[in-house]
Amino acid sequence: MGVTEISSGIFTIIKGDTKQLATKNLVPGVSVYGEKLVEVEGDEYRSWDARRSKLGAMVLKKFDIPIAADSKVLYLGAASGTTVSHVSDIVPEGIVYAVEFSTRTMRDLIQLCDKRPNIVPILADAAKPRLYAHIVEMVDVIFQDVAQPNQAEIAALNAKQFLKKNGFLMLAIKARSIDTVASPKKVFKEEVRKLELDFDVGFEIFKMYELTPYHEDHLGLVAKMRPENRNNKI
Amino acid sequence: MNFVTWFGVLAVDEKGTVSECDLFQKDRDELAKQLVNTEVVNANKPPLGFDLRAAAVECGFVGSNEEYDELLRDVGIRAAKEQISRSGTTDMRIIQSVEALDDIDGVVNALSERLAEWYGIYFPELDLTTEPLARFVSKYGSRSNISPDDSLYEKAATSMGAEISDADEELIKAFAVNVCNLYETRNSIEAYLIQIVTSNSPNLAAIAGALLGARLISLAGSLERLAYFPSSTVQVIGANKALFKHLRARAPSPKHGIIFNHPLIKNAPWWQRGKIARAVAAKISFASRIDLYSGKLDESLEVELARKLEVIRAANPKPPKKVKKSGGAKSGSKKVRRHG
């Protein structure tokens, strides 16, 4: 059994001819959502199912993941914390601000926060970043998976408020939550256009791929804010 | 400019350096309360690009980055827990009760059928189903326990059913008792729902009926969301499948969703149902909005609805003639009932 680090804090465990995505367990011995714990060379890893995590799928789709061990991450749409737990593994010296609007899923997320030292839960509407601007500092990465019709706008609002100049936006766009009827390709094109042109902050998109076969009708993208947009408005 | 952060009220000068800091007390529970206090949440927030962490260290609120992380995490968790414990609203109680009611209905039907099949081995002539059957079995067990002055005595004495052993009788009786209990729980949930919806949303209860009102709140997610829906949405909630088929393909639009269960719609002749559904949905929208904002019963709603129904009935006394389409097109006017 071997292990290779494919990005900071993200590993593939090779066992025979099967490969498994994994992160190093920040809280050894604890499995968060029933995922398998694997020990390799004295370290414990948590296997990471790309079908249950858009970030995981983005890793397998060969995105460069701009998260380092000391990154500060704003995670919008944290849900029950399946992916958040892996981000928490990836940033042992950093911090994750996990925003979730539903009290029901926040119940599960809090159980996770209780067990991990680097997640701050925020029960708030990601579409209104001003309402949690007294809590969240400037961050290196915004990861957003909110499945809302106005998700491009939500990303822009949060980036404007919280993203450092050289920070990255990672976005999972779900076509079906923007338009249930239109073709996903068209929806993606329109969303990308919005991100580039529509808002106070414009984005430069580095990479985008559809997340099939792990997630149907989802687009993953990594972007940065264009510098000129930052200064002209407060 | 003054603004609020999670650790205190700060001010910055023109250069963006902190000129004043009025720190909150470093008590974790107090900080958590402040964090989600509406005044704080809606207050002036730090300017864009402001470094909260550096300011907290500079003002001496925390001594190090590690302390900042540790304290903010703990305060964040306390605050979120506080918000969760405050969120157990009436709407959520209604939603859980409606769901429980539906779950019990599903389960109790399956169990009743099982009981009918099972008890049928011993007393096939018994002409009871559902709750009466469960009551009968839990009371008597074996048909030999029926007393001679009971009207079923004759049937029981001459039954072609098998003899029941003591062990079997005990088992089937216990099973029937459980089914009875489920029926009782179901009835008390229903009574609870009627009571809570009638007192909380009197207008909705008057127009839609308490149970349908509860279902509408449950499907919408809350009374607030129901009130915010356009009434065209209210008309078709619960008919998701038909609605999306309509939006995606050429299927006809659904006329009614869950509100089909409204007696005015259910009992109307089919050619009036769509029109009545529209009228009822409109009044449900009004009713839920009045309930949300004033909560007082407005009796004029029912009167208006009755008047509107008169008009619809008078204008559509007879079923419309079905138009035969020429040119070999499929006749699309086949009557299809759409809901659920």
Tab-separated table of C-alpha atoms in Angstrom, chain B:
chain	number	residue	atom	x	y	z
B	1	MET	CA	-16.511	55.557	11.125
B	2	ASN	CA	-17.766	53.245	13.843
B	3	PHE	CA	-18.477	49.615	13.123
B	4	VAL	CA	-19.072	46.411	15.009
B	5	THR	CA	-16.989	43.222	15.070
B	6	TRP	CA	-17.461	40.020	17.033
B	7	PHE	CA	-15.102	41.259	19.730
B	8	GLY	CA	-16.079	44.920	20.051
B	9	VAL	CA	-17.002	48.227	18.490
B	10	LEU	CA	-14.138	49.782	16.536
B	11	ALA	CA	-13.400	52.954	14.633
B	12	VAL	CA	-10.828	53.588	11.921
B	13	ASP	CA	-9.285	56.833	10.680
B	14	GLU	CA	-8.882	57.854	7.011
B	15	LYS	CA	-5.752	55.740	6.593
B	16	GLY	CA	-7.644	52.655	7.723
B	17	THR	CA	-5.784	52.223	11.009
B	18	VAL	CA	-7.796	51.460	14.108
B	19	SER	CA	-8.284	54.617	16.145
B	20	GLU	CA	-10.661	53.417	18.798
B	21	CYS	CA	-11.614	50.052	20.218
B	22	ASP	CA	-14.423	49.511	22.659
B	23	LEU	CA	-14.000	45.816	23.437
B	24	PHE	CA	-16.759	43.465	24.560
B	25	GLN	CA	-16.357	41.551	27.785
B	26	LYS	CA	-14.296	38.434	27.184
B	27	ASP	CA	-17.029	36.111	28.398
B	28	ARG	CA	-17.699	33.320	25.917
B	29	ASP	CA	-21.453	33.096	26.481
B	30	GLU	CA	-21.825	36.881	26.344
B	31	LEU	CA	-19.789	37.038	23.118
B	32	ALA	CA	-21.978	34.302	21.631
B	33	LYS	CA	-25.121	36.246	22.508
B	34	GLN	CA	-23.672	39.407	20.974
B	35	LEU	CA	-22.708	37.514	17.809
B	36	VAL	CA	-26.315	36.724	16.888
B	37	ASN	CA	-27.960	39.715	18.535
B	38	THR	CA	-30.103	41.359	15.839
B	39	GLU	CA	-28.741	44.810	16.631
B	40	VAL	CA	-25.197	43.584	16.115
B	41	VAL	CA	-26.092	41.569	13.017
B	42	ASN	CA	-27.722	44.594	11.389
B	43	ALA	CA	-25.192	47.136	12.615
B	44	ASN	CA	-22.504	48.853	10.590
B	45	LYS	CA	-19.909	46.299	9.530
B	46	PRO	CA	-16.147	46.571	8.959
B	47	PRO	CA	-15.099	48.305	5.715
B	48	LEU	CA	-14.049	46.108	2.789
B	49	GLY	CA	-10.586	44.658	3.177
B	50	PHE	CA	-10.441	45.251	6.953
B	51	ASP	CA	-8.238	42.782	8.834
B	52	LEU	CA	-10.346	41.617	11.788
B	53	ARG	CA	-7.676	39.329	13.142
B	54	ALA	CA	-4.910	41.928	13.187
B	55	ALA	CA	-7.282	44.414	14.844
B	56	ALA	CA	-8.191	41.926	17.578
B	57	VAL	CA	-4.501	41.443	18.392
B	58	GLU	CA	-3.749	45.167	18.124
B	59	CYS	CA	-6.566	46.119	20.484
B	60	GLY	CA	-5.311	43.524	22.916
B	61	PHE	CA	-8.464	41.416	22.803
B	62	VAL	CA	-6.417	38.288	22.127
B	63	GLY	CA	-2.728	37.687	22.615
B	64	SER	CA	-2.059	35.494	19.584
B	65	ASN	CA	-3.416	34.061	16.353
B	66	GLU	CA	-3.955	30.743	18.093
B	67	GLU	CA	-6.062	32.363	20.776
B	68	TYR	CA	-8.073	34.191	18.116
B	69	ASP	CA	-8.858	30.892	16.352
B	70	GLU	CA	-9.695	29.069	19.548
B	71	LEU	CA	-11.918	31.792	20.956
B	72	LEU	CA	-13.785	32.550	17.741
B	73	ARG	CA	-14.429	28.860	17.125
B	74	ASP	CA	-15.839	28.362	20.596
B	75	VAL	CA	-17.972	31.515	20.430
B	76	GLY	CA	-19.206	30.532	16.940
B	77	ILE	CA	-20.300	27.124	18.150
B	78	ARG	CA	-22.079	28.572	21.190
B	79	ALA	CA	-23.847	31.140	19.005
B	80	ALA	CA	-25.007	28.559	16.458
B	81	LYS	CA	-26.314	26.339	19.256
B	82	GLU	CA	-28.215	29.294	20.678
B	83	GLN	CA	-29.758	30.015	17.262
B	84	ILE	CA	-30.769	26.388	16.843
B	85	SER	CA	-32.466	26.201	20.214
B	86	ARG	CA	-34.408	29.342	19.347
B	87	SER	CA	-35.559	27.938	16.010
B	88	GLY	CA	-38.128	25.396	17.256
B	89	THR	CA	-41.094	27.337	15.891
B	90	THR	CA	-44.777	26.509	15.634
B	91	ASP	CA	-44.280	25.902	11.913
B	92	MET	CA	-41.715	23.228	12.635
B	93	ARG	CA	-44.063	21.531	15.099
B	94	ILE	CA	-46.807	21.572	12.480
B	95	ILE	CA	-44.496	20.164	9.818
B	96	GLN	CA	-43.236	17.318	11.988
B	97	SER	CA	-46.805	16.445	13.040
B	98	VAL	CA	-48.015	16.336	9.434
B	99	GLU	CA	-45.101	14.123	8.453
B	100	ALA	CA	-45.745	11.854	11.428
B	101	LEU	CA	-49.401	11.616	10.438
B	102	ASP	CA	-48.475	10.537	6.912
B	103	ASP	CA	-45.936	8.025	8.195
B	104	ILE	CA	-48.486	6.481	10.556
B	105	ASP	CA	-51.098	6.321	7.786
B	106	GLY	CA	-48.712	4.381	5.591
B	107	VAL	CA	-47.653	1.989	8.330
B	108	VAL	CA	-51.075	1.458	9.872
B	109	ASN	CA	-52.609	0.524	6.519
B	110	ALA	CA	-49.972	-2.099	5.893
B	111	LEU	CA	-50.366	-3.508	9.409
B	112	SER	CA	-54.162	-3.544	9.146
B	113	GLU	CA	-53.987	-5.523	5.940
B	114	ARG	CA	-51.639	-7.974	7.595
B	115	LEU	CA	-54.003	-8.316	10.550
B	116	ALA	CA	-56.970	-8.953	8.211
B	117	GLU	CA	-55.053	-11.687	6.391
B	118	TRP	CA	-53.730	-13.201	9.593
B	119	TYR	CA	-56.987	-13.182	11.532
B	120	GLY	CA	-58.768	-14.402	8.396
B	121	ILE	CA	-57.258	-17.841	9.045
B	122	TYR	CA	-59.336	-18.128	12.206
B	123	PHE	CA	-62.472	-16.131	11.456
B	124	PRO	CA	-62.887	-15.454	7.716
B	125	GLU	CA	-66.574	-14.521	8.057
B	126	LEU	CA	-65.772	-11.464	10.154
B	127	ASP	CA	-66.656	-8.487	8.014
B	128	LEU	CA	-64.433	-5.871	9.633
B	129	THR	CA	-61.390	-3.974	8.407
B	130	THR	CA	-59.000	-1.284	9.673
B	131	GLU	CA	-59.643	0.180	13.123
B	132	PRO	CA	-62.818	-1.809	13.978
B	133	LEU	CA	-60.987	-5.029	13.121
B	134	ALA	CA	-58.022	-4.124	15.305
B	135	ARG	CA	-60.381	-3.238	18.165
B	136	PHE	CA	-62.275	-6.512	17.728
B	137	VAL	CA	-59.155	-8.693	17.761
B	138	SER	CA	-57.570	-6.903	20.690
B	139	LYS	CA	-60.803	-7.280	22.659
B	140	TYR	CA	-61.740	-10.903	21.934
B	141	GLY	CA	-58.766	-12.761	20.507
B	142	SER	CA	-60.280	-16.148	19.743
B	143	ARG	CA	-63.809	-16.134	18.273
B	144	SER	CA	-64.750	-18.637	21.023
B	145	ASN	CA	-64.648	-15.702	23.468
B	146	ILE	CA	-67.663	-14.018	21.883
B	147	SER	CA	-70.580	-14.178	24.262
B	148	PRO	CA	-73.916	-15.725	23.153
B	149	ASP	CA	-75.804	-12.426	23.376
B	150	ASP	CA	-73.414	-10.769	20.870
B	151	SER	CA	-74.768	-10.306	17.358
B	152	LEU	CA	-71.635	-11.981	15.964
B	153	TYR	CA	-72.104	-15.117	18.085
B	154	GLU	CA	-73.919	-17.081	15.413
B	155	LYS	CA	-71.270	-16.312	12.800
B	156	ALA	CA	-68.471	-17.176	15.193
B	157	ALA	CA	-70.004	-20.446	16.313
B	158	THR	CA	-70.494	-21.716	12.767
B	159	SER	CA	-67.274	-20.269	11.294
B	160	MET	CA	-65.237	-22.301	8.842
B	161	GLY	CA	-62.062	-20.756	10.329
B	162	ALA	CA	-59.361	-22.835	11.976
B	163	GLU	CA	-59.116	-23.315	15.726
B	164	ILE	CA	-56.636	-20.951	17.324
B	165	SER	CA	-54.014	-22.116	19.827
B	166	ASP	CA	-53.278	-20.132	22.985
B	167	ALA	CA	-49.832	-19.106	21.754
B	168	ASP	CA	-51.213	-17.863	18.422
B	169	GLU	CA	-54.037	-16.011	20.142
B	170	GLU	CA	-51.644	-14.204	22.443
B	171	LEU	CA	-49.430	-13.200	19.545
B	172	ILE	CA	-52.192	-11.908	17.279
B	173	LYS	CA	-53.855	-10.063	20.153
B	174	ALA	CA	-50.610	-8.238	20.990
B	175	PHE	CA	-50.247	-7.344	17.328
B	176	ALA	CA	-53.800	-5.953	17.225
B	177	VAL	CA	-53.209	-3.922	20.397
B	178	ASN	CA	-50.263	-2.234	18.711
B	179	VAL	CA	-52.357	-1.423	15.643
B	180	CYS	CA	-55.027	0.076	17.928
B	181	ASN	CA	-52.408	2.218	19.621
B	182	LEU	CA	-51.239	3.518	16.267
B	183	TYR	CA	-54.801	4.497	15.358
B	184	GLU	CA	-55.106	6.304	18.667
B	185	THR	CA	-51.835	8.168	18.186
B	186	ARG	CA	-52.942	9.084	14.704
B	187	ASN	CA	-56.197	10.533	15.997
B	188	SER	CA	-54.511	12.530	18.712
B	189	ILE	CA	-51.990	13.975	16.235
B	190	GLU	CA	-54.879	14.971	14.006
B	191	ALA	CA	-56.684	16.652	16.902
B	192	TYR	CA	-53.462	18.421	17.899
B	193	LEU	CA	-52.970	19.690	14.347
B	194	ILE	CA	-56.505	20.984	14.093
B	195	GLN	CA	-56.133	22.779	17.401
B	196	ILE	CA	-52.733	24.332	16.665
B	197	VAL	CA	-53.569	25.446	13.111
B	198	THR	CA	-56.931	26.868	14.122
B	199	SER	CA	-55.402	28.945	16.887
B	200	ASN	CA	-52.280	30.004	14.971
B	201	SER	CA	-53.692	30.494	11.498
B	202	PRO	CA	-57.439	31.022	11.949
B	203	ASN	CA	-57.986	32.353	8.433
B	204	LEU	CA	-56.103	29.540	6.767
B	205	ALA	CA	-58.056	27.052	8.885
B	206	ALA	CA	-61.338	28.717	7.897
B	207	ILE	CA	-60.654	28.760	4.168
B	208	ALA	CA	-58.612	25.590	3.624
B	209	GLY	CA	-59.590	23.576	6.677
B	210	ALA	CA	-57.093	22.953	9.458
B	211	LEU	CA	-55.617	19.743	8.075
B	212	LEU	CA	-55.194	20.986	4.516
B	213	GLY	CA	-53.782	24.196	5.983
B	214	ALA	CA	-51.235	22.172	7.938
B	215	ARG	CA	-50.268	20.291	4.780
B	216	LEU	CA	-49.848	23.507	2.840
B	217	ILE	CA	-47.570	24.914	5.558
B	218	SER	CA	-45.624	21.679	5.555
B	219	LEU	CA	-45.149	21.644	1.769
B	220	ALA	CA	-44.255	25.336	1.647
B	221	GLY	CA	-41.827	24.982	4.573
B	222	SER	CA	-43.409	27.611	6.790
B	223	LEU	CA	-46.430	29.886	7.049
B	224	GLU	CA	-44.213	32.751	5.942
B	225	ARG	CA	-43.156	31.016	2.750
B	226	LEU	CA	-46.739	29.985	2.033
B	227	ALA	CA	-47.818	33.620	2.432
B	228	TYR	CA	-45.065	34.783	0.099
B	229	PHE	CA	-46.003	32.331	-2.664
B	230	PRO	CA	-48.093	33.682	-5.542
B	231	SER	CA	-51.474	31.976	-5.446
B	232	SER	CA	-50.760	30.291	-8.784
B	233	THR	CA	-48.072	28.398	-6.883
B	234	VAL	CA	-50.425	27.634	-4.006
B	235	GLN	CA	-52.803	26.168	-6.581
B	236	VAL	CA	-50.264	23.572	-7.728
B	237	ILE	CA	-48.049	22.807	-4.691
B	238	GLY	CA	-48.029	19.094	-4.259
B	239	ALA	CA	-48.390	18.504	-7.996
B	240	ASN	CA	-44.657	18.756	-8.662
B	241	LYS	CA	-44.516	15.833	-11.046
B	242	ALA	CA	-47.320	17.124	-13.238
B	243	LEU	CA	-45.983	20.671	-13.092
B	244	PHE	CA	-42.492	19.745	-14.232
B	245	LYS	CA	-43.887	17.475	-16.922
B	246	HIS	CA	-45.849	20.491	-18.089
B	247	LEU	CA	-42.795	22.769	-18.040
B	248	ARG	CA	-40.479	20.282	-19.720
B	249	ALA	CA	-42.762	18.619	-22.228
B	250	ARG	CA	-46.107	19.349	-23.750
B	251	ALA	CA	-48.211	18.024	-20.933
B	252	PRO	CA	-51.182	20.131	-19.846
B	253	SER	CA	-50.681	22.300	-16.770
B	254	PRO	CA	-51.908	20.805	-13.514
B	255	LYS	CA	-55.134	22.367	-12.241
B	256	HIS	CA	-54.617	21.567	-8.599
B	257	GLY	CA	-52.005	20.195	-6.242
B	258	ILE	CA	-52.666	19.250	-2.649
B	259	ILE	CA	-55.624	21.658	-2.548
B	260	PHE	CA	-57.515	19.058	-4.579
B	261	ASN	CA	-58.373	17.618	-1.151
B	262	HIS	CA	-60.427	20.721	-0.419
B	263	PRO	CA	-64.058	19.555	-0.343
B	264	LEU	CA	-65.117	22.441	-2.618
B	265	ILE	CA	-62.772	21.187	-5.331
B	266	LYS	CA	-63.023	17.466	-4.731
B	267	ASN	CA	-66.818	17.541	-4.826
B	268	ALA	CA	-67.112	19.902	-7.780
B	269	PRO	CA	-67.921	18.591	-11.259
B	270	TRP	CA	-64.718	18.126	-13.240
B	271	TRP	CA	-65.207	21.069	-15.606
B	272	GLN	CA	-65.450	23.519	-12.707
B	273	ARG	CA	-62.542	22.169	-10.689
B	274	GLY	CA	-59.775	24.209	-12.306
B	275	LYS	CA	-61.715	27.442	-11.884
B	276	ILE	CA	-62.667	26.687	-8.304
B	277	ALA	CA	-59.093	25.642	-7.522
B	278	ARG	CA	-57.919	29.038	-8.730
B	279	ALA	CA	-60.471	30.855	-6.579
B	280	VAL	CA	-59.684	28.771	-3.498
B	281	ALA	CA	-55.927	29.205	-3.991
B	282	ALA	CA	-56.375	32.965	-4.223
B	283	LYS	CA	-58.271	33.043	-0.952
B	284	ILE	CA	-55.738	30.730	0.711
B	285	SER	CA	-53.042	33.235	-0.221
B	286	PHE	CA	-55.031	36.058	1.336
B	287	ALA	CA	-55.764	33.977	4.412
B	288	SER	CA	-52.143	32.986	5.023
B	289	ARG	CA	-51.018	36.597	4.606
B	290	ILE	CA	-53.557	37.868	7.110
B	291	ASP	CA	-52.509	35.088	9.507
B	292	LEU	CA	-48.855	35.963	9.116
B	293	TYR	CA	-49.256	39.674	9.724
B	294	SER	CA	-52.300	40.133	11.947
B	295	GLY	CA	-53.544	36.728	13.031
B	296	LYS	CA	-57.129	37.955	13.396
B	297	LEU	CA	-59.967	36.051	11.808
B	298	ASP	CA	-61.447	37.944	8.871
B	299	GLU	CA	-64.878	36.511	8.141
B	300	SER	CA	-65.309	38.403	4.889
B	301	LEU	CA	-62.915	35.966	3.169
B	302	GLU	CA	-65.332	33.069	3.401
B	303	VAL	CA	-68.200	35.235	2.225
B	304	GLU	CA	-66.209	36.397	-0.783
B	305	LEU	CA	-65.193	32.856	-1.636
B	306	ALA	CA	-68.808	31.719	-1.500
B	307	ARG	CA	-69.817	34.574	-3.805
B	308	LYS	CA	-67.048	33.743	-6.251
B	309	LEU	CA	-68.165	30.116	-6.295
B	310	GLU	CA	-71.725	31.182	-7.112
B	311	VAL	CA	-70.401	33.070	-10.087
B	312	ILE	CA	-68.311	30.124	-11.310
B	313	ARG	CA	-71.181	27.687	-10.920
B	314	ALA	CA	-73.626	29.977	-12.650
B	315	ALA	CA	-71.272	30.601	-15.559
B	316	ASN	CA	-70.408	26.935	-16.082
B	317	PRO	CA	-73.562	24.906	-15.503
B	318	LYS	CA	-72.808	22.307	-18.145
B	319	PRO	CA	-69.690	20.424	-19.173
B	320	PRO	CA	-67.996	22.015	-22.181
B	321	LYS	CA	-68.376	20.195	-25.501
B	322	LYS	CA	-65.263	18.241	-26.326
B	323	VAL	CA	-63.682	19.643	-29.443
B	324	LYS	CA	-62.638	16.927	-31.861
B	325	LYS	CA	-59.307	17.823	-33.367
B	326	SER	CA	-59.084	17.203	-37.089
B	327	GLY	CA	-56.064	16.099	-39.092
B	328	GLY	CA	-55.358	12.919	-37.169
B	329	ALA	CA	-53.910	14.712	-34.173
B	330	LYS	CA	-54.237	12.837	-30.935
B	331	SER	CA	-57.223	14.019	-28.994
B	332	GLY	CA	-55.672	15.712	-26.006
B	333	SER	CA	-58.846	16.477	-24.169
B	334	LYS	CA	-59.007	13.213	-22.319
B	335	LYS	CA	-59.909	13.867	-18.747
B	336	VAL	CA	-56.924	13.379	-16.501
B	337	ARG	CA	-56.981	14.072	-12.835
B	338	ARG	CA	-53.725	15.522	-11.725
B	339	HIS	CA	-52.593	15.828	-8.234
B	340	GLY	CA	-49.930	14.400	-5.963
